[in-house]
Short mmCIF file of C-alpha atoms and ligand atoms in Angstrom, two decimals:
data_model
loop_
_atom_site.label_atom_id
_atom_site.label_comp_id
_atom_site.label_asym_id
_atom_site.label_seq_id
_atom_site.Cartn_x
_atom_site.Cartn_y
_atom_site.Cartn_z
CA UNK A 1 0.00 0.00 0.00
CA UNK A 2 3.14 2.50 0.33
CA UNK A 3 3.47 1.74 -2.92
CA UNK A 4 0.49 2.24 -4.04
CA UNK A 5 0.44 5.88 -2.53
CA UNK A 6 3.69 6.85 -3.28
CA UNK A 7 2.68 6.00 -6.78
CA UNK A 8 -0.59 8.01 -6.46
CA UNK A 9 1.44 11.15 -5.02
CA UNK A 10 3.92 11.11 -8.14
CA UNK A 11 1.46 10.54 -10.85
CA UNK A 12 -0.36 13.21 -9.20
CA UNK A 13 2.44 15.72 -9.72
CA UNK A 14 3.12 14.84 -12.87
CA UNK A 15 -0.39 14.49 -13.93
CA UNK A 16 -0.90 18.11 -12.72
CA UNK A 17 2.10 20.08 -13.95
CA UNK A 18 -0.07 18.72 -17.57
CA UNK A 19 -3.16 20.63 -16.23
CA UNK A 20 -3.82 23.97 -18.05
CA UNK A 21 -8.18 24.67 -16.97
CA UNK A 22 -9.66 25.07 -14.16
CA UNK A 23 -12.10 22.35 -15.51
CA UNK A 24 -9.52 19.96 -16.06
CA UNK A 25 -8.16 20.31 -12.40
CA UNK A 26 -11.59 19.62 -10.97
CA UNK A 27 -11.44 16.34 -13.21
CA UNK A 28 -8.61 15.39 -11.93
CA UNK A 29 -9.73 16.63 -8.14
CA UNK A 30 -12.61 14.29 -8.48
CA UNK A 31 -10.23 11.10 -9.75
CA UNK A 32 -7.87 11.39 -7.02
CA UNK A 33 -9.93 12.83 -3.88
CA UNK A 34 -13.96 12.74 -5.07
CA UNK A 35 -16.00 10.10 -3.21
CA UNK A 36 -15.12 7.03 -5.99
CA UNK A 37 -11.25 8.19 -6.48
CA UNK A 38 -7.78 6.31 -6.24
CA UNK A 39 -6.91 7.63 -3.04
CA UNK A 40 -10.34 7.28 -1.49
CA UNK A 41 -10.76 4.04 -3.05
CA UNK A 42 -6.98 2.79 -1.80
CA UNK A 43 -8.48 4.74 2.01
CA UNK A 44 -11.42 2.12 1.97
CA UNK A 45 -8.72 -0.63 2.18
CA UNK A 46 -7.33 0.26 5.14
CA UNK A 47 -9.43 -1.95 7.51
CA UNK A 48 -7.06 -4.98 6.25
CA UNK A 49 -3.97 -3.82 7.55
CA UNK A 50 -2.41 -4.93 10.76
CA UNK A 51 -2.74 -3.08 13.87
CA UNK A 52 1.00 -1.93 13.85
CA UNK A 53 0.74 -1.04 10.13
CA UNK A 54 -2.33 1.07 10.52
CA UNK A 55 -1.02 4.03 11.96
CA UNK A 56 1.68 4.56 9.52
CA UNK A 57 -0.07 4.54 6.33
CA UNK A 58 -2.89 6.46 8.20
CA UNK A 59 -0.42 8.83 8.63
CA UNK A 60 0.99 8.66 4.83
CA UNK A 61 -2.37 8.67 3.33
CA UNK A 62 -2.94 11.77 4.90
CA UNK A 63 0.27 13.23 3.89
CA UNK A 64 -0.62 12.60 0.38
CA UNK A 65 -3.60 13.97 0.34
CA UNK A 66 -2.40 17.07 1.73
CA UNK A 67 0.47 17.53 -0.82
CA UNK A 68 -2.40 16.51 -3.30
CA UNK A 69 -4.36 19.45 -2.04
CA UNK A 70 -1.65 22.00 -2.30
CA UNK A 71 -0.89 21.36 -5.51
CA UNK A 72 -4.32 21.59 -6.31
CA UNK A 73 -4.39 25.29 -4.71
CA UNK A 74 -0.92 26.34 -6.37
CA UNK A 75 -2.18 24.85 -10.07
CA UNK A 76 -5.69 26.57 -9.46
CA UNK A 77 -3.40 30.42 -8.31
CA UNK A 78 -1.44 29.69 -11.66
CA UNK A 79 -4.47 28.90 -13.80
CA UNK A 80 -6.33 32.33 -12.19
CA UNK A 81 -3.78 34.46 -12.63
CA UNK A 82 -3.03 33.82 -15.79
CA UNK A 83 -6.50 34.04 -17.16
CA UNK A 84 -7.13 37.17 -15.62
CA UNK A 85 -3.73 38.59 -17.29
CA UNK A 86 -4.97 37.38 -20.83
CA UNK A 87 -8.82 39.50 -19.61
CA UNK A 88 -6.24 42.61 -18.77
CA UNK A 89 -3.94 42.00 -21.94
CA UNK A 90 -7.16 41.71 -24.01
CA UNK A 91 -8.91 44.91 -21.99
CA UNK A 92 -9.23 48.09 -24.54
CA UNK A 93 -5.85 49.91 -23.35
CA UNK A 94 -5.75 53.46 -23.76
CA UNK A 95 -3.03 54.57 -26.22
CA UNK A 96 -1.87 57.98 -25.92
CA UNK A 97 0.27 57.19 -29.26
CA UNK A 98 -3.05 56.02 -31.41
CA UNK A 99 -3.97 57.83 -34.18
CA UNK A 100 -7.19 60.59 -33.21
CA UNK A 101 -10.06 60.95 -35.04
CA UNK A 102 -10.88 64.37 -34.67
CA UNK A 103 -13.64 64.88 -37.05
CA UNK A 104 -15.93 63.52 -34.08
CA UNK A 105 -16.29 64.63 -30.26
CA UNK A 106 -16.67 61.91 -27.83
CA UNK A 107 -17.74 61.58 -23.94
CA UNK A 108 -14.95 61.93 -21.04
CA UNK A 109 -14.05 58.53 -20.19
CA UNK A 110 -15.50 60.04 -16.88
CA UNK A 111 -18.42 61.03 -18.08
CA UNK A 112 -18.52 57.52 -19.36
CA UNK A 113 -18.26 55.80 -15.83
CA UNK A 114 -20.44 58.48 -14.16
CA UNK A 115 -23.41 57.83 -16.57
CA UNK A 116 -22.74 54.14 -15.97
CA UNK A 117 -22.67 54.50 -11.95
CA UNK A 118 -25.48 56.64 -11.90
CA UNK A 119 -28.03 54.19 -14.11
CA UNK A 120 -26.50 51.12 -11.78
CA UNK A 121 -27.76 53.33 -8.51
CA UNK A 122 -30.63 54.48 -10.39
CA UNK A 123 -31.99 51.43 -10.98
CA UNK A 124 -31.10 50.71 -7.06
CA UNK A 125 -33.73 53.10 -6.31
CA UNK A 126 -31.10 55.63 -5.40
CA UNK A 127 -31.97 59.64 -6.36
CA UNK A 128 -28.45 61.40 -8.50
CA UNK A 129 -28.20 64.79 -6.41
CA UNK A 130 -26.14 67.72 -8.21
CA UNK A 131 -23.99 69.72 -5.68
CA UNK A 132 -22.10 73.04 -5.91
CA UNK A 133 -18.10 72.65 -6.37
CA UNK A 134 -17.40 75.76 -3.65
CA UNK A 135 -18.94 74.80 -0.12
CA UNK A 136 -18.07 76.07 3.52
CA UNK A 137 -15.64 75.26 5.68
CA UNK A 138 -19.37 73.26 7.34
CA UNK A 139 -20.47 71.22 4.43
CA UNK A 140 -16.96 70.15 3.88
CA UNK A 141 -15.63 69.38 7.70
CA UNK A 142 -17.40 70.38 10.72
CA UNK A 143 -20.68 68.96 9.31
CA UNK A 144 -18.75 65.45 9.18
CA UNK A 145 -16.99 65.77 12.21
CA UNK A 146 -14.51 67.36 11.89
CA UNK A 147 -13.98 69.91 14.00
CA UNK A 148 -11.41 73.31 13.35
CA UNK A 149 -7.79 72.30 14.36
CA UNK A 150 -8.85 68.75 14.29
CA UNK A 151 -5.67 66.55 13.19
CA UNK A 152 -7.80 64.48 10.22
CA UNK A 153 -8.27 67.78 8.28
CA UNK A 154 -4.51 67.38 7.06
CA UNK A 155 -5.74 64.67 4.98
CA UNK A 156 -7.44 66.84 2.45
CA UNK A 157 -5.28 70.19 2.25
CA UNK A 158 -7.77 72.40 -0.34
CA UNK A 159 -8.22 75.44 -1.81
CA UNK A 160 -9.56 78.46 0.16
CA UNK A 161 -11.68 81.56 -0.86
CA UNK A 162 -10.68 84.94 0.42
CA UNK A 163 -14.78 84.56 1.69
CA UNK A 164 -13.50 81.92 3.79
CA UNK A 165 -15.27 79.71 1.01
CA UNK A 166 -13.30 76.47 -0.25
CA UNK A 167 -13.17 74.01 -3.05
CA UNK A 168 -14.78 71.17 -1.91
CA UNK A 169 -12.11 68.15 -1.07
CA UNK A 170 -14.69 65.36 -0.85
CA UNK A 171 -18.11 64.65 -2.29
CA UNK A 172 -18.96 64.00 1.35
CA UNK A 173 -19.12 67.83 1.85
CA UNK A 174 -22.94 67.32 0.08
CA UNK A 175 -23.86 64.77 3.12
CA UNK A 176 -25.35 67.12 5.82
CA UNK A 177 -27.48 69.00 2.67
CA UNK A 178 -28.81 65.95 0.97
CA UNK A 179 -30.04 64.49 4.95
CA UNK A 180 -31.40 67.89 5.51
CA UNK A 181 -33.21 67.93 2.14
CA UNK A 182 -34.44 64.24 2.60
CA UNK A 183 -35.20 63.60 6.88
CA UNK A 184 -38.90 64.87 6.51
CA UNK A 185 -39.68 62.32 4.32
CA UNK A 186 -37.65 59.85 6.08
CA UNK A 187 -38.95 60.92 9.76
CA UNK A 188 -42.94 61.48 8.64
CA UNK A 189 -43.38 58.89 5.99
CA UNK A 190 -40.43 56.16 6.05
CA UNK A 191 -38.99 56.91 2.88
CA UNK A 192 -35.63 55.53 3.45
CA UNK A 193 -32.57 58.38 1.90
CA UNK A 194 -31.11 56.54 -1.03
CA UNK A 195 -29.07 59.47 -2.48
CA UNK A 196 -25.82 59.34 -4.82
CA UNK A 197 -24.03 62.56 -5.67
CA UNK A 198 -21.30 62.56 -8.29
CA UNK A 199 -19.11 65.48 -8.46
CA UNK A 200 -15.20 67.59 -8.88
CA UNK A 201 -13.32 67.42 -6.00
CA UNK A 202 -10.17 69.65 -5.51
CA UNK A 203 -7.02 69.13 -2.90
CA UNK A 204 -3.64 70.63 -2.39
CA UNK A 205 -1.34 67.64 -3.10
CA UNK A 206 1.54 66.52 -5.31
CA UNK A 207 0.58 65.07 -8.31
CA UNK A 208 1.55 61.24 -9.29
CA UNK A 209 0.40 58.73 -11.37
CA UNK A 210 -2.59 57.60 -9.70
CA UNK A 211 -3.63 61.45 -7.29
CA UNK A 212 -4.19 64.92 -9.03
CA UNK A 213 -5.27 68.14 -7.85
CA UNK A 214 -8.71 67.86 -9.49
CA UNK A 215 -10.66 64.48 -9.50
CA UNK A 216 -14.32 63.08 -9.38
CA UNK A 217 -15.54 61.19 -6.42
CA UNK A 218 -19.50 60.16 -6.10
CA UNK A 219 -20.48 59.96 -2.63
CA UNK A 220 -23.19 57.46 -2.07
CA UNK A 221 -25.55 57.65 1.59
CA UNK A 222 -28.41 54.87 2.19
CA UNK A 223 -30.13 55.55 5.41
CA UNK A 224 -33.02 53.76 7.09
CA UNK A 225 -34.47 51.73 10.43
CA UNK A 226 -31.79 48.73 10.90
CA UNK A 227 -28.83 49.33 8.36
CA UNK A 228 -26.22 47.66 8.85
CA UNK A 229 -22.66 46.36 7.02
CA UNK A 230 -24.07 43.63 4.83
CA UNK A 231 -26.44 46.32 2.85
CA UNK A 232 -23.11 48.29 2.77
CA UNK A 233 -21.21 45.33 1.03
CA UNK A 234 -24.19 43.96 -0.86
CA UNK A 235 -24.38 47.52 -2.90
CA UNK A 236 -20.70 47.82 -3.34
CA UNK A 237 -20.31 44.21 -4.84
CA UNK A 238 -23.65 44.86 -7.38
CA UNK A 239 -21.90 48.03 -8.69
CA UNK A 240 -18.52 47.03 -8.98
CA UNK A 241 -19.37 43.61 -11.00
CA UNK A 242 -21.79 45.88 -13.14
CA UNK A 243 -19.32 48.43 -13.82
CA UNK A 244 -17.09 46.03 -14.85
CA UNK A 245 -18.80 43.07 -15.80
CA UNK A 246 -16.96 40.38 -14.26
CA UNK A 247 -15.14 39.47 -10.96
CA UNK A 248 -13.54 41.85 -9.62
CA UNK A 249 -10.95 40.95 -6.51
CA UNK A 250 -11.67 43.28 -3.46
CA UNK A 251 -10.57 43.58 -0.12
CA UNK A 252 -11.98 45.73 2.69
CA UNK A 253 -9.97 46.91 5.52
CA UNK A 254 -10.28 49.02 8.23
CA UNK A 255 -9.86 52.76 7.61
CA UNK A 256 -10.18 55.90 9.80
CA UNK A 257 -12.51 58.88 8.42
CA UNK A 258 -14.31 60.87 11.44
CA UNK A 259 -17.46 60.77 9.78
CA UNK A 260 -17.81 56.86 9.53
CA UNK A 261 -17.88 54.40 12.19
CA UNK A 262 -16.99 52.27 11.82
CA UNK A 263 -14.91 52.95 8.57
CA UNK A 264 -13.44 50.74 5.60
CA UNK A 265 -10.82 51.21 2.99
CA UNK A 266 -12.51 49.23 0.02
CA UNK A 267 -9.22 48.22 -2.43
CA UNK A 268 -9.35 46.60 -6.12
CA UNK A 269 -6.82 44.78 -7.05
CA UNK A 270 -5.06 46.86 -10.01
CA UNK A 271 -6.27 45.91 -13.46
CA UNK A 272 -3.36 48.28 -15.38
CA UNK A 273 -0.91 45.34 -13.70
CA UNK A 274 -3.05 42.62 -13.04
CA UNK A 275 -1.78 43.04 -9.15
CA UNK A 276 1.84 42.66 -9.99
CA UNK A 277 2.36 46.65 -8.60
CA UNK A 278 3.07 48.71 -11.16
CA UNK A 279 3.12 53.45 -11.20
CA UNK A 280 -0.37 53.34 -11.33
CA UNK A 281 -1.18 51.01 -7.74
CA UNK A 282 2.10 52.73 -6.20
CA UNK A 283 3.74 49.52 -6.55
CA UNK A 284 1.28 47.36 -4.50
CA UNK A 285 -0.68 45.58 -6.99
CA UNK A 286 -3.93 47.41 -4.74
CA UNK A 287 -5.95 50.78 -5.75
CA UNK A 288 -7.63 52.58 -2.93
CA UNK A 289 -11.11 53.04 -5.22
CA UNK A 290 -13.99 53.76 -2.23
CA UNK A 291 -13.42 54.27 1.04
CA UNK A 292 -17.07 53.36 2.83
CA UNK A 293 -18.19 53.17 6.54
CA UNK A 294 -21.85 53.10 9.03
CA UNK A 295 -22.06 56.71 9.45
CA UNK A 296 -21.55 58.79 12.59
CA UNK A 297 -24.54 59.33 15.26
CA UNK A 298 -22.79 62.77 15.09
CA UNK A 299 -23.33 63.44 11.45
CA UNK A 300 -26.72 61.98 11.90
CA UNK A 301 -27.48 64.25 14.37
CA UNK A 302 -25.87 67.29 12.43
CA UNK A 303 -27.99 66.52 9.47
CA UNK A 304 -31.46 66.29 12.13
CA UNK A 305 -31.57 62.71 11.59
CA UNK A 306 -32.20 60.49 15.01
CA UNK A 307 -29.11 57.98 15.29
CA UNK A 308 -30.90 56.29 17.78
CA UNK A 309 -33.51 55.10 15.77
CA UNK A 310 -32.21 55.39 12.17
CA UNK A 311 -28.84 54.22 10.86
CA UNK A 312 -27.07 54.63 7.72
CA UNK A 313 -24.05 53.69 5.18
CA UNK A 314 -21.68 56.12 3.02
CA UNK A 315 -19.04 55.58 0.28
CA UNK A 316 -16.88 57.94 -1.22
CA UNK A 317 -16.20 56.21 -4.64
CA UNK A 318 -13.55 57.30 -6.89
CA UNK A 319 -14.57 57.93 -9.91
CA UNK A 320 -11.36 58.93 -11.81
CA UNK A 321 -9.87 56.08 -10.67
CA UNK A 322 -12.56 54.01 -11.54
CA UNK A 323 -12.35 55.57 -14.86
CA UNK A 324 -8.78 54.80 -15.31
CA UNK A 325 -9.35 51.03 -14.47
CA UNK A 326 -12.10 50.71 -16.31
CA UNK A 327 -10.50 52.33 -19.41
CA UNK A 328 -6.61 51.04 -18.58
CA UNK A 329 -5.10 54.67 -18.08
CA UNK A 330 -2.10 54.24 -16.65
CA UNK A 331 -1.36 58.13 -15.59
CA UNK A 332 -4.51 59.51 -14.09
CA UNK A 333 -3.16 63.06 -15.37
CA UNK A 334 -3.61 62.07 -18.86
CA UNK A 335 -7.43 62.48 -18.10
CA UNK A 336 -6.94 65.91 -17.60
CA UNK A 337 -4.66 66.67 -20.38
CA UNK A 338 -7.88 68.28 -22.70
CA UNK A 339 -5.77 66.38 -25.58
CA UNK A 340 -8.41 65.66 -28.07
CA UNK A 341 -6.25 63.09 -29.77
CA UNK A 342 -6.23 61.02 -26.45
CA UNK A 343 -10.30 61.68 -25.66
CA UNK A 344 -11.62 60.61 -29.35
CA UNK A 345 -10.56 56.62 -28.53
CA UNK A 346 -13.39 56.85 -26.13
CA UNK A 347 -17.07 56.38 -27.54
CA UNK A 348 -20.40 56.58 -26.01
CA UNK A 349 -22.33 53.06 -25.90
CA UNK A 350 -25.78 54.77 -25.87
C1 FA5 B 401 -12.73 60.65 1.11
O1 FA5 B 401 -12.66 61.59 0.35
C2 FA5 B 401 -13.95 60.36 1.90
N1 FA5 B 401 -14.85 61.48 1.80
C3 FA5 B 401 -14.61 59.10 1.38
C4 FA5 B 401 -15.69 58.53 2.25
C5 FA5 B 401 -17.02 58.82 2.01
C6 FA5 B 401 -15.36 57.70 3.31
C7 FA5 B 401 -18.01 58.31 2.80
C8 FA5 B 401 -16.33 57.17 4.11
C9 FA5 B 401 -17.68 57.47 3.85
P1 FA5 B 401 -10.40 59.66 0.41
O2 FA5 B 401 -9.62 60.86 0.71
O3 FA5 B 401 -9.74 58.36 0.66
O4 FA5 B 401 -11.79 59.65 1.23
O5 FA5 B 401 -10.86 59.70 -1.12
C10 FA5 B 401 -11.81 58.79 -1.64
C11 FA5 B 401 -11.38 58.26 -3.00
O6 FA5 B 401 -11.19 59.37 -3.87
C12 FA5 B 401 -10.01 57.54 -2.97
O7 FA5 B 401 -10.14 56.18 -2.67
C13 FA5 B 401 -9.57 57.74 -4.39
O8 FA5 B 401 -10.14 56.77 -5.25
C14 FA5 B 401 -10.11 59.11 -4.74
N2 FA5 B 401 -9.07 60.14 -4.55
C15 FA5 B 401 -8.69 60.74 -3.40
N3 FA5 B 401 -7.70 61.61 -3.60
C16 FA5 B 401 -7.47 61.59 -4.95
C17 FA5 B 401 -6.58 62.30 -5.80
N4 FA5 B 401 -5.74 63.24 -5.36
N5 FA5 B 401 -6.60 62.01 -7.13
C18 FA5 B 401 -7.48 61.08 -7.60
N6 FA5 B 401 -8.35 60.38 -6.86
C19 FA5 B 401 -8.35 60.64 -5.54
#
């Protein structure tokens, strides 16, 4: 019987490094390990060994199946990753050097991902709200928060009126508006808010590959009796798969913004590089796309909404960035160029 397994866990290997689908590696999967497979089938035998001999191949059996197994989970990584670098090497890559066809105008490639967002939330039963680009010091912080002097304003460094005005730095800045607008209907009738609200954001920061000084976010709030995380998740998985139509890899992790509590950094994995790390991801093979969170009692409470009885979810999605993976922009500046050679390669599905 060591034979026999030893013989199993070779062929195996062999019979693997052959493998190139993931179908074929769940044919093989079911040969070896399925109910009615060699190694199962060799298990069943076991009974008929000797007391002393039991243990051993017990033990060897197992160790074959677990090398099985991990080669099974390395073959499976291989096949994934390579299939998802022929989807990026077969994605429409945006060629700065392509020859422009001028005698037409075309849509931003953000205009292109904003329409597209706003018809996935739309049909979500979500309201698109317009708001204005300059917004007080209020709207932007101390309705989320944020208080003067308080250490998380260094994060977004923007652009100041001598009216004391600023250039908004977040979409969020519409939050404490679009509650206000909405908590009537909420409060007297149970409407719950289901509000998105695209717009230009502006901060005070170098510029790089993958951050400019001008960008579009589109905030997103959903507030109701008993919202909780998995509504938060379950509308950032149905846009993401629609935007791009197909599985996307994601991560959440934790992430500090005083206006969510708690808060998440959502992450794709970056499509320009297929996670490898590459300008555009700053190396890490991850693209901070929409930071998202349960929001604050206090900006409940700022926006006259009761955070003891009604909760609530935000997202601040990216939409440049979106635009760039969608699109395969490798310099986010190149969207602001105004180079009509670069802007004609994008058309308008409708
Ligand atoms: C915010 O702006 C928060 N208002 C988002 C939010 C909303 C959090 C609601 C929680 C609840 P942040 O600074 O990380 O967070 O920006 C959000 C997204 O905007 C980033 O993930 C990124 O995709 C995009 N972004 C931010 N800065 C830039 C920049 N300089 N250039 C291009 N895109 C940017």
């Amino acid at each position: 019987m060591r034979e026999k397994l030893e013989a199993i866990r070779q062929n195996a290997e062999a019979e693997l490094s052959k493998i190139t689908s993931a179908e074929q590696i769940e044919n093989f999967r079911v040969a070896v390990l399925g109910k009615k497979g060699e190694l199962t089938s060799i298990l069943k035998t076991m009974g008929k060994l000797s007391a002393e001999e039991r243990p051993v191949i017990g033990q060897l059996a197992n160790d074959v199946r677990t090398f099985i197994e991990d080669k099974i989970t390395e073959k499976t990584n291989e096949i994934k990753e390579k299939e998802t670098q022929r989807e990026i090497d077969s994605m429409p890559i945006f060629d700065i050097s392509a020859p422009s066809d001028l005698s037409r105008g075309s849509y931003h490639p953000i205009t292109l991902v904003q329409r597209e967002c706003e018809r996935i939330f739309k049909s979500m039963g979500f309201t698109v709200e317009d708001y204005s680009e300059v917004v007080t010091d209020y709207e932007c912080f101390e309705s989320l928060n944020i208080p003067k002097h308080h250490p998380a304003r260094d994060m977004q460094d923007t652009y100041y009126l001598e009216n004391g005005q600023l250039l908004k730095s977040q979409t969020s800045a519409a939050q404490n508006a679009i509650y206000k607008k909405y908590k009537d209907a909420l409060i007297n009738d149970g409407v719950p808010i289901k509000a998105i609200f695209p717009g230009r954001c502006f901060r005070n920061e170098a510029t790089d590959a993958c951050h400019e000084n001008t960008f579009f976010q589109m905030e997103g709030v959903m507030v109701d009796k008993n919202i909780s995380i998995s509504n938060l998740i379950y509308f950032m998985k149905t846009m993401l798969s629609e935007v791009f139509r197909k599985d996307i890899k994601v991560r959440l992790r934790p992430g500090f913004f005083p206006f969510v509590e708690p808060g998440f950094e959502l992450d794709i994995s970056c499509l320009i590089c297929g996670g490898e790390g590459c300008p555009s991801c700053k190396h890490s093979g991850w693209l901070e796309l929409c930071p998202c969170g349960m929001i604050h009692p206090e900006v409940l409470k700022a926006g006259g909404i009761d955070p003891e009885e009604y909760t609530g979810f935000a997202f601040g999605l990216g939409l440049t960035r979106l635009a760039m993976m969608k699109y395969g922009v490798k310099d986010i500046r190149d969207l602001n160029s105004g180079s009509l050679k670069s802007l004609s390669q994008f058309t308008d599905d409708e």
